[in-house]
Short mmCIF file of N, CA and C in Angstrom, two decimals:
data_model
loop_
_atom_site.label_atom_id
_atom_site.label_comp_id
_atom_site.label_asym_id
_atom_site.label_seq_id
_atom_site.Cartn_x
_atom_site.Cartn_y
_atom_site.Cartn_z
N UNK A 40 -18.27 -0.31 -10.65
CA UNK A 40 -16.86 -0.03 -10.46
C UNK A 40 -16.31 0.52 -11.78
N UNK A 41 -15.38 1.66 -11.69
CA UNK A 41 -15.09 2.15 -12.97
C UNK A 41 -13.99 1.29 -13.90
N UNK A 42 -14.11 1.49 -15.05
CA UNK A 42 -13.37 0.26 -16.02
C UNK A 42 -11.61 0.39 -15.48
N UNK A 43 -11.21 1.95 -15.16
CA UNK A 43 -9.82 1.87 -14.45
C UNK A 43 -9.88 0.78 -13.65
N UNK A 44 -10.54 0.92 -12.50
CA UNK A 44 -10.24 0.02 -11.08
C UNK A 44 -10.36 -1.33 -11.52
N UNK A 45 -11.58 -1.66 -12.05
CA UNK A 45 -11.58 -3.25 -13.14
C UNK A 45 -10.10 -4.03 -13.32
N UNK A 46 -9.53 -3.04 -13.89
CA UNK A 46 -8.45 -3.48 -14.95
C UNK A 46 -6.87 -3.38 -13.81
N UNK A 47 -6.87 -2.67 -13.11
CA UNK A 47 -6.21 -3.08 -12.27
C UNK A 47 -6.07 -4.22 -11.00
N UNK A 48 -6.88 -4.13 -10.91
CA UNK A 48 -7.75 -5.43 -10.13
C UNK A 48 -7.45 -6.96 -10.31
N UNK A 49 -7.27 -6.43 -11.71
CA UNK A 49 -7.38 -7.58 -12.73
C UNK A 49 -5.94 -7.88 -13.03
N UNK A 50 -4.90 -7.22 -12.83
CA UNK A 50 -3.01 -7.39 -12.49
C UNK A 50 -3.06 -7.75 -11.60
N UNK A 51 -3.44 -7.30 -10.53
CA UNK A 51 -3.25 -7.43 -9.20
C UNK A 51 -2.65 -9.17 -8.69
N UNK A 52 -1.36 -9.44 -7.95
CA UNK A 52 -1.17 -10.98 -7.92
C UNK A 52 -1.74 -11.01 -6.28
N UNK A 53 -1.85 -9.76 -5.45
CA UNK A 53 -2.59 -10.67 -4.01
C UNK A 53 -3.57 -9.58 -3.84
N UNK A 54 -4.42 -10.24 -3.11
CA UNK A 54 -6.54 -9.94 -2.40
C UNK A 54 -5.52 -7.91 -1.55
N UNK A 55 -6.57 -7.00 -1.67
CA UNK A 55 -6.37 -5.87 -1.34
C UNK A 55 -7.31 -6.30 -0.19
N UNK A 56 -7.22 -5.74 1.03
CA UNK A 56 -8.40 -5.24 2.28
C UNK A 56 -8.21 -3.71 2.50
N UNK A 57 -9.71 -3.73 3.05
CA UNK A 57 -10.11 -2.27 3.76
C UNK A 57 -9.36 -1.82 4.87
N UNK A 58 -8.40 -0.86 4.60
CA UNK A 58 -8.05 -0.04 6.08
C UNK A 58 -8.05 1.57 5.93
N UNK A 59 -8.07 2.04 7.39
CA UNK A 59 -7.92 3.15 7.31
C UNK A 59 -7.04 3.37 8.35
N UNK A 60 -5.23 3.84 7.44
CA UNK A 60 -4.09 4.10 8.33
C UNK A 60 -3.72 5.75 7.82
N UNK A 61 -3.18 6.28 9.28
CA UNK A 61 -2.73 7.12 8.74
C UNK A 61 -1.17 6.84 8.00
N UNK A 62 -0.92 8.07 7.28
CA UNK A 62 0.93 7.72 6.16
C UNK A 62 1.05 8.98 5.83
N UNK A 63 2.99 8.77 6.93
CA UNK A 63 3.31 10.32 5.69
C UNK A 63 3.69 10.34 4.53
N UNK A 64 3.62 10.94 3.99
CA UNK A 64 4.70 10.12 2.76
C UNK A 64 5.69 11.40 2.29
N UNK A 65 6.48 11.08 1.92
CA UNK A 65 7.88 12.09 1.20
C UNK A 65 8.59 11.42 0.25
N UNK A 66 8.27 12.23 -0.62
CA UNK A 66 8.77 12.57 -2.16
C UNK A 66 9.35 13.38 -2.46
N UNK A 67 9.71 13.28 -3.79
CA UNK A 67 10.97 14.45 -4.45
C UNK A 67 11.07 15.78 -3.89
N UNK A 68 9.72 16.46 -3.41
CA UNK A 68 9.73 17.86 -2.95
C UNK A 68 8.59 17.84 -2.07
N UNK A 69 7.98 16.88 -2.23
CA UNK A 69 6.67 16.83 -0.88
C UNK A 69 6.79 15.99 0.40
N UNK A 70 6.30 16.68 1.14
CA UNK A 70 6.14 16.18 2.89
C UNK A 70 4.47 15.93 3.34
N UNK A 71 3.73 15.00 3.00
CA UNK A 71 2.18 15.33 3.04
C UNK A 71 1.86 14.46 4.48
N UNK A 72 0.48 14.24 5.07
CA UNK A 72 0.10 13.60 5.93
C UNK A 72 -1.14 13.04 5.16
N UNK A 73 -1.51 12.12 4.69
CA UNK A 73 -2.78 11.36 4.11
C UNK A 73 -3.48 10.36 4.71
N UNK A 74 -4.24 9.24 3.96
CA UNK A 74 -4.64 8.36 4.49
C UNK A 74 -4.21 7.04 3.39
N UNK A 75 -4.10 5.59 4.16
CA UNK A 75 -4.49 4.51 3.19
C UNK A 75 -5.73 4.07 3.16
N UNK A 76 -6.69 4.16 1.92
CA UNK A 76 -7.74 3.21 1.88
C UNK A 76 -7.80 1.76 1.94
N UNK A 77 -6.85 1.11 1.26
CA UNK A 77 -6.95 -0.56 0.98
C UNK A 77 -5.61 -0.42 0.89
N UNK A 78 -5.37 -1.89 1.54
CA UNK A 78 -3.53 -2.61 1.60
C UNK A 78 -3.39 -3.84 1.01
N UNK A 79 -2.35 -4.02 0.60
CA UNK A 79 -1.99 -5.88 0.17
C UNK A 79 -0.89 -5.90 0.44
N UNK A 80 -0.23 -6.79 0.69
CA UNK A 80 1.07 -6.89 1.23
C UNK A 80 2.17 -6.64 0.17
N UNK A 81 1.83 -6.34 -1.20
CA UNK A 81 2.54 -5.72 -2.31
C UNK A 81 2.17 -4.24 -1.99
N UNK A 82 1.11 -3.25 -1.37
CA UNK A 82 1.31 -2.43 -2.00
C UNK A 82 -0.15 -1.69 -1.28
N UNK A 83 -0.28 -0.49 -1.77
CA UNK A 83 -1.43 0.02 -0.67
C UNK A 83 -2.11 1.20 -1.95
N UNK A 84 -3.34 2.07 -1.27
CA UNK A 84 -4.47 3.06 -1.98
C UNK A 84 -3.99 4.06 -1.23
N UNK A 85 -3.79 5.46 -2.09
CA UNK A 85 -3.74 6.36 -0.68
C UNK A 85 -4.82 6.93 -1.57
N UNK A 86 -5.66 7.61 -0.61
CA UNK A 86 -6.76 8.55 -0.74
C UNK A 86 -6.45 10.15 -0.74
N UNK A 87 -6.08 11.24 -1.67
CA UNK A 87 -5.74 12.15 -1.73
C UNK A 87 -6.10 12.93 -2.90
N UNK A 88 -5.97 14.19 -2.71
CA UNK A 88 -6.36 14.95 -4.14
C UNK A 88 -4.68 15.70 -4.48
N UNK A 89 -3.60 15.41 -4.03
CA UNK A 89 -2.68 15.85 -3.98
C UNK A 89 -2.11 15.10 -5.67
N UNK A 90 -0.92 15.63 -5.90
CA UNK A 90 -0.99 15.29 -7.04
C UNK A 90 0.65 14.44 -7.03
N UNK A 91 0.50 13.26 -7.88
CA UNK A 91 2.00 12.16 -7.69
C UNK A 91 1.97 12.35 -9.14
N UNK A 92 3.55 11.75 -9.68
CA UNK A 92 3.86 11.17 -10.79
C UNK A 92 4.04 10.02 -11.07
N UNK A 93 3.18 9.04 -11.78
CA UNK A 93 3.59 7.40 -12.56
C UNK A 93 5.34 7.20 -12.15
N UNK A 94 5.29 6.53 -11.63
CA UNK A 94 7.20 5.70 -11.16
C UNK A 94 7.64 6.94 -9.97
N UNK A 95 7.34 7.87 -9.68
CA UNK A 95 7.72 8.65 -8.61
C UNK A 95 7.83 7.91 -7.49
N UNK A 96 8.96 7.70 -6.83
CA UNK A 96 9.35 6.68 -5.72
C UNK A 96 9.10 7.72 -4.63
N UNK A 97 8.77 6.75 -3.41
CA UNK A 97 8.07 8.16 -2.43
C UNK A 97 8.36 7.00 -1.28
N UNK A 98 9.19 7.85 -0.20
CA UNK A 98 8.93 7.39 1.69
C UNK A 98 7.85 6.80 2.58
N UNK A 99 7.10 6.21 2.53
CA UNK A 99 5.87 5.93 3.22
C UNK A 99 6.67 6.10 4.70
N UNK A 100 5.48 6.30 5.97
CA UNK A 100 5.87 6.20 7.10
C UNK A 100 4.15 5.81 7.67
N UNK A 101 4.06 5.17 8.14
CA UNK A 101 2.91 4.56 8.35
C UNK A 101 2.51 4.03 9.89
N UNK A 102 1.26 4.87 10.40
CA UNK A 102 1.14 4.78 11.60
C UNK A 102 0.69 3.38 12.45
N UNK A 103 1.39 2.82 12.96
CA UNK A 103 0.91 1.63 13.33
C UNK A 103 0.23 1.25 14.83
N UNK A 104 -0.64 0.56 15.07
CA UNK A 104 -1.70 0.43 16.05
C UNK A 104 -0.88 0.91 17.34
N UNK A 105 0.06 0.30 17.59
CA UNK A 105 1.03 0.63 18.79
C UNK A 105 1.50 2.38 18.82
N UNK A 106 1.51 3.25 17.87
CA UNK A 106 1.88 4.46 17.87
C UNK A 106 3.44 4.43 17.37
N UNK A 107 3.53 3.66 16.74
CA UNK A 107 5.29 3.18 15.83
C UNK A 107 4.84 3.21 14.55
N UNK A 108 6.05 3.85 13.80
CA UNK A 108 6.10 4.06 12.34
C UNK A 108 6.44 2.95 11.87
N UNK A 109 5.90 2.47 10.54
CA UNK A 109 6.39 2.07 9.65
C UNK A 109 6.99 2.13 8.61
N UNK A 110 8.14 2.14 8.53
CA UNK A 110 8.83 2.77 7.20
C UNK A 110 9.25 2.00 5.64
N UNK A 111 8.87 2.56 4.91
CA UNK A 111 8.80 1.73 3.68
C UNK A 111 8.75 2.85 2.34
N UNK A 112 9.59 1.91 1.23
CA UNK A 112 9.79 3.18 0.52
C UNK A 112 8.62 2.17 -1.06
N UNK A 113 8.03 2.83 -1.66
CA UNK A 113 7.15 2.84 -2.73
C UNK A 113 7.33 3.60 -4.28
N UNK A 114 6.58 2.98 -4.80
CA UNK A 114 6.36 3.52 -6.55
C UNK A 114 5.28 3.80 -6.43
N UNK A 115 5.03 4.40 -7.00
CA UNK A 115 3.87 5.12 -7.73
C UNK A 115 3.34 4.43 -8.81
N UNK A 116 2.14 3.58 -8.83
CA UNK A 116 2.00 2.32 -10.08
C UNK A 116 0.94 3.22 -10.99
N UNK A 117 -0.14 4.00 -10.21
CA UNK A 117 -1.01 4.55 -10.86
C UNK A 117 -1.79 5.89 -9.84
N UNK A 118 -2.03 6.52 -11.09
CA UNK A 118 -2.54 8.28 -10.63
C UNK A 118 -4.03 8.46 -10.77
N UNK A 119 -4.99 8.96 -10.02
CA UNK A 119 -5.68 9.12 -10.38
C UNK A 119 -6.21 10.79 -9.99
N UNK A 120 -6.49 11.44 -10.65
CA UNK A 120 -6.31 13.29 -10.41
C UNK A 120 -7.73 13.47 -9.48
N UNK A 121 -7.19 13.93 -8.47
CA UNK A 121 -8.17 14.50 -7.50
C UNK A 121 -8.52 13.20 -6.65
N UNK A 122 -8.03 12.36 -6.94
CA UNK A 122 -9.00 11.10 -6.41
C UNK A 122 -7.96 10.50 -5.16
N UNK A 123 -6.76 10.01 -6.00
CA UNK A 123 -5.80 10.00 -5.06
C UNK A 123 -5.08 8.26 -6.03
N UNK A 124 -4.04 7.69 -5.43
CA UNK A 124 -3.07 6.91 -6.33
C UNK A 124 -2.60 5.74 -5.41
N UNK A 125 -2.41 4.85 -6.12
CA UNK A 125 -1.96 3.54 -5.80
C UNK A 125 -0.11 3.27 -6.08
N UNK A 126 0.17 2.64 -5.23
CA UNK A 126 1.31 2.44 -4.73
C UNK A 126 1.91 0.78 -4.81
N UNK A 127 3.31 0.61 -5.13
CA UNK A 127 3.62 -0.78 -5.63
C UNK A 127 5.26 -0.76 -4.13
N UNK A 128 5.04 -1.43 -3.13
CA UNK A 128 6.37 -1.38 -1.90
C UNK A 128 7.23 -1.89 -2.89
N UNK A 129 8.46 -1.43 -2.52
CA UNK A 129 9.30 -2.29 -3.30
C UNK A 129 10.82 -2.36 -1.92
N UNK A 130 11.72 -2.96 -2.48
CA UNK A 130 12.74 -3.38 -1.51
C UNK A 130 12.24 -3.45 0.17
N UNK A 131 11.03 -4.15 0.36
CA UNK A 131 10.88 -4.32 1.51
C UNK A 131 11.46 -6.03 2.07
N UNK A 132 11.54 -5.63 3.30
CA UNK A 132 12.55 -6.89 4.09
C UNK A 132 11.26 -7.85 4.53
N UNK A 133 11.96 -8.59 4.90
CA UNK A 133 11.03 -10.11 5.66
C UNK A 133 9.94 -9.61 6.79
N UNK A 134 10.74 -8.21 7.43
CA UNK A 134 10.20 -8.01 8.75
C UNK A 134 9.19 -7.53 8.52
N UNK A 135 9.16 -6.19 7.48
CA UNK A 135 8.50 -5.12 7.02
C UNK A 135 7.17 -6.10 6.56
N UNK A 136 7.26 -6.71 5.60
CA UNK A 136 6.11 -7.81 5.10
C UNK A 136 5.26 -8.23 6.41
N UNK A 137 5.91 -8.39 7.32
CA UNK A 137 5.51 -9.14 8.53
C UNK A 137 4.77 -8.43 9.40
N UNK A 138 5.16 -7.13 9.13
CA UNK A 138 4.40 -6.26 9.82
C UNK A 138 3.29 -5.08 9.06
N UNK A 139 3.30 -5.47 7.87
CA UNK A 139 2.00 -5.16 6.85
C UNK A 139 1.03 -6.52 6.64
N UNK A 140 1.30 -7.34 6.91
CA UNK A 140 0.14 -8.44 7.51
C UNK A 140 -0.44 -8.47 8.50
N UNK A 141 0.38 -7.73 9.76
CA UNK A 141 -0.39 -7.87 10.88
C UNK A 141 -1.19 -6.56 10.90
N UNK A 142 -0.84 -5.49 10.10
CA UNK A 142 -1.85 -4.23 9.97
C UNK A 142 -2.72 -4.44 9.16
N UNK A 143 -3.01 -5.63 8.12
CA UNK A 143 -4.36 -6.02 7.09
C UNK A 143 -4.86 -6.43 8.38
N UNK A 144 -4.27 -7.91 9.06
CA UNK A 144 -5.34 -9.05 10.17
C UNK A 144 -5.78 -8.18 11.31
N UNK A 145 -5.19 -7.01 11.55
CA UNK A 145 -5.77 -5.93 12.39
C UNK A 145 -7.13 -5.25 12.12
N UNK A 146 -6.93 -4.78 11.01
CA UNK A 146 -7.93 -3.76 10.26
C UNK A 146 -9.14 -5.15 9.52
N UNK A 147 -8.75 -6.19 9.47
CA UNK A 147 -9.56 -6.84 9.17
C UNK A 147 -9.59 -8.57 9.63
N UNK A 148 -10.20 -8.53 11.09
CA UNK A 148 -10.54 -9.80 11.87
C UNK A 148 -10.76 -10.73 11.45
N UNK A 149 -11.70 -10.67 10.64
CA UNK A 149 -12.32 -11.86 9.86
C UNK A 149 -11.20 -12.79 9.23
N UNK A 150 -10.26 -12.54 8.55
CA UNK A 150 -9.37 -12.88 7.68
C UNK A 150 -9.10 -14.13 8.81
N UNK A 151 -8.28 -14.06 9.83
CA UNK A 151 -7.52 -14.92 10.73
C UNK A 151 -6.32 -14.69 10.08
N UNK A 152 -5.36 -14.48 11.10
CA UNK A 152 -3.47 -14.57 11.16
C UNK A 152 -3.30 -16.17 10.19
N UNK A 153 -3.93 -16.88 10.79
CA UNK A 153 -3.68 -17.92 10.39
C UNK A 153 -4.16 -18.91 9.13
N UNK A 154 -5.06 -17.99 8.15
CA UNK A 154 -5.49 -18.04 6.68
C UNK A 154 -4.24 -17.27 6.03
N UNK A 155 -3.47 -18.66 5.17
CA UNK A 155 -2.46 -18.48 4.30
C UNK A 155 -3.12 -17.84 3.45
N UNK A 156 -4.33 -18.70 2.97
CA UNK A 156 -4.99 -18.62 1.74
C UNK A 156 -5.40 -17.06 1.43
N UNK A 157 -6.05 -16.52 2.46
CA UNK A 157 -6.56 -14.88 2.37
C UNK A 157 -5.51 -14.06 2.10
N UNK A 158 -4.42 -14.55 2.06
CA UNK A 158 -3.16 -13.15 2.46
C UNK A 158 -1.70 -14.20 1.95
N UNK A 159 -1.73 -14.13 0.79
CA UNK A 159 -0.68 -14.71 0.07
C UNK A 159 0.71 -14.59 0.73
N UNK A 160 1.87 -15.54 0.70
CA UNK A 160 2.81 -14.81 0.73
C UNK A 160 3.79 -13.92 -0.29
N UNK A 161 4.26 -13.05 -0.02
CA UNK A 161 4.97 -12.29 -1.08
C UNK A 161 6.01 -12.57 -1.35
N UNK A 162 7.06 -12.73 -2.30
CA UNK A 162 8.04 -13.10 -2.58
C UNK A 162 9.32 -12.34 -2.42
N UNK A 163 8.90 -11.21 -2.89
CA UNK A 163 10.00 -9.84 -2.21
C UNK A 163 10.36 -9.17 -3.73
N UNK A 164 11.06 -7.87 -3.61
CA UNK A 164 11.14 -7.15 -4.02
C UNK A 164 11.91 -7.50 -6.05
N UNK A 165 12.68 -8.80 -5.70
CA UNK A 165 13.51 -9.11 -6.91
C UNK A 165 12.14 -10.10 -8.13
N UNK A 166 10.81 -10.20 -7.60
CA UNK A 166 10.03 -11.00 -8.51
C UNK A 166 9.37 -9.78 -9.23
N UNK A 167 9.03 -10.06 -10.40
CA UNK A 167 7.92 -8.98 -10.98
C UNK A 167 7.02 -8.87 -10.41
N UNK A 168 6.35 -7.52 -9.96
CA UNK A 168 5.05 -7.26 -10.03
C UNK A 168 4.19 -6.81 -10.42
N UNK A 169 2.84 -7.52 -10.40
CA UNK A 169 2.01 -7.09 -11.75
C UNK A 169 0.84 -6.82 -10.61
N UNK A 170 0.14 -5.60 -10.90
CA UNK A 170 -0.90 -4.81 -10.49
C UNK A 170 -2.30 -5.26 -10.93
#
């Protein structure tokens, strides 16, 4: 694993899982269609060679199993060129949380709805977060 991903990993306050969702996202002047690699209920991977800026706040819209968007707005925590960038949710509601848990326990069975322990709860948008 490269010493970047290490060290972020290593901020990180909750467990990331494997998914693959689609997300639009819109930013200052972009309208893109991408993918998420890995989610945590702080915050998600998008996989892209498109190019973001560090703190660039950006629209997520996020396709959910039912064919309903999810809407959620994000930071930009870290860039990686060609590779694609990680994302920190911020001002998300009770519901929104609620329904980025049930798209990890979706994309990943094993966990159980009902393992606190696997899938922290989040505190919300007014606590620090550390990556």
């Amino acid at each position: 694993m490269p010493l970047a991903f290490r060290l972020m990993s290593e901020r990180r306050i909750q467990p990331r899982f494997e998914v693959c969702l689609d997300v639009r996202w819109q930013g200052s002047a972009t309208n893109y269609n991408v993918r998420i690699a890995d989610m945590s209920e702080g915050g998600c991977y998008i996989d892209t060679i498109l190019e973001v800026t560090k703190g660039e706040i950006l629209s997520l819209s996020i396709m959910m199993p039912d064919h309903e968007w999810l809407e959620l707005e994000a930071v930009v925590a870290h860039h990686f060129p060609r590779l694609g960038f990680g994302v920190r949710f911020v001002n998300s509601s009770e519901a929104q949380r609620r329904q980025i848990r049930s798209l990890i326990y979706r994309s990943n069975p094993t966990i159980g709805e009902s393992s606190s322990a696997s899938l922290p709860y989040h505190p919300g948008p007014e606590t620090p977060l550390h990556w």
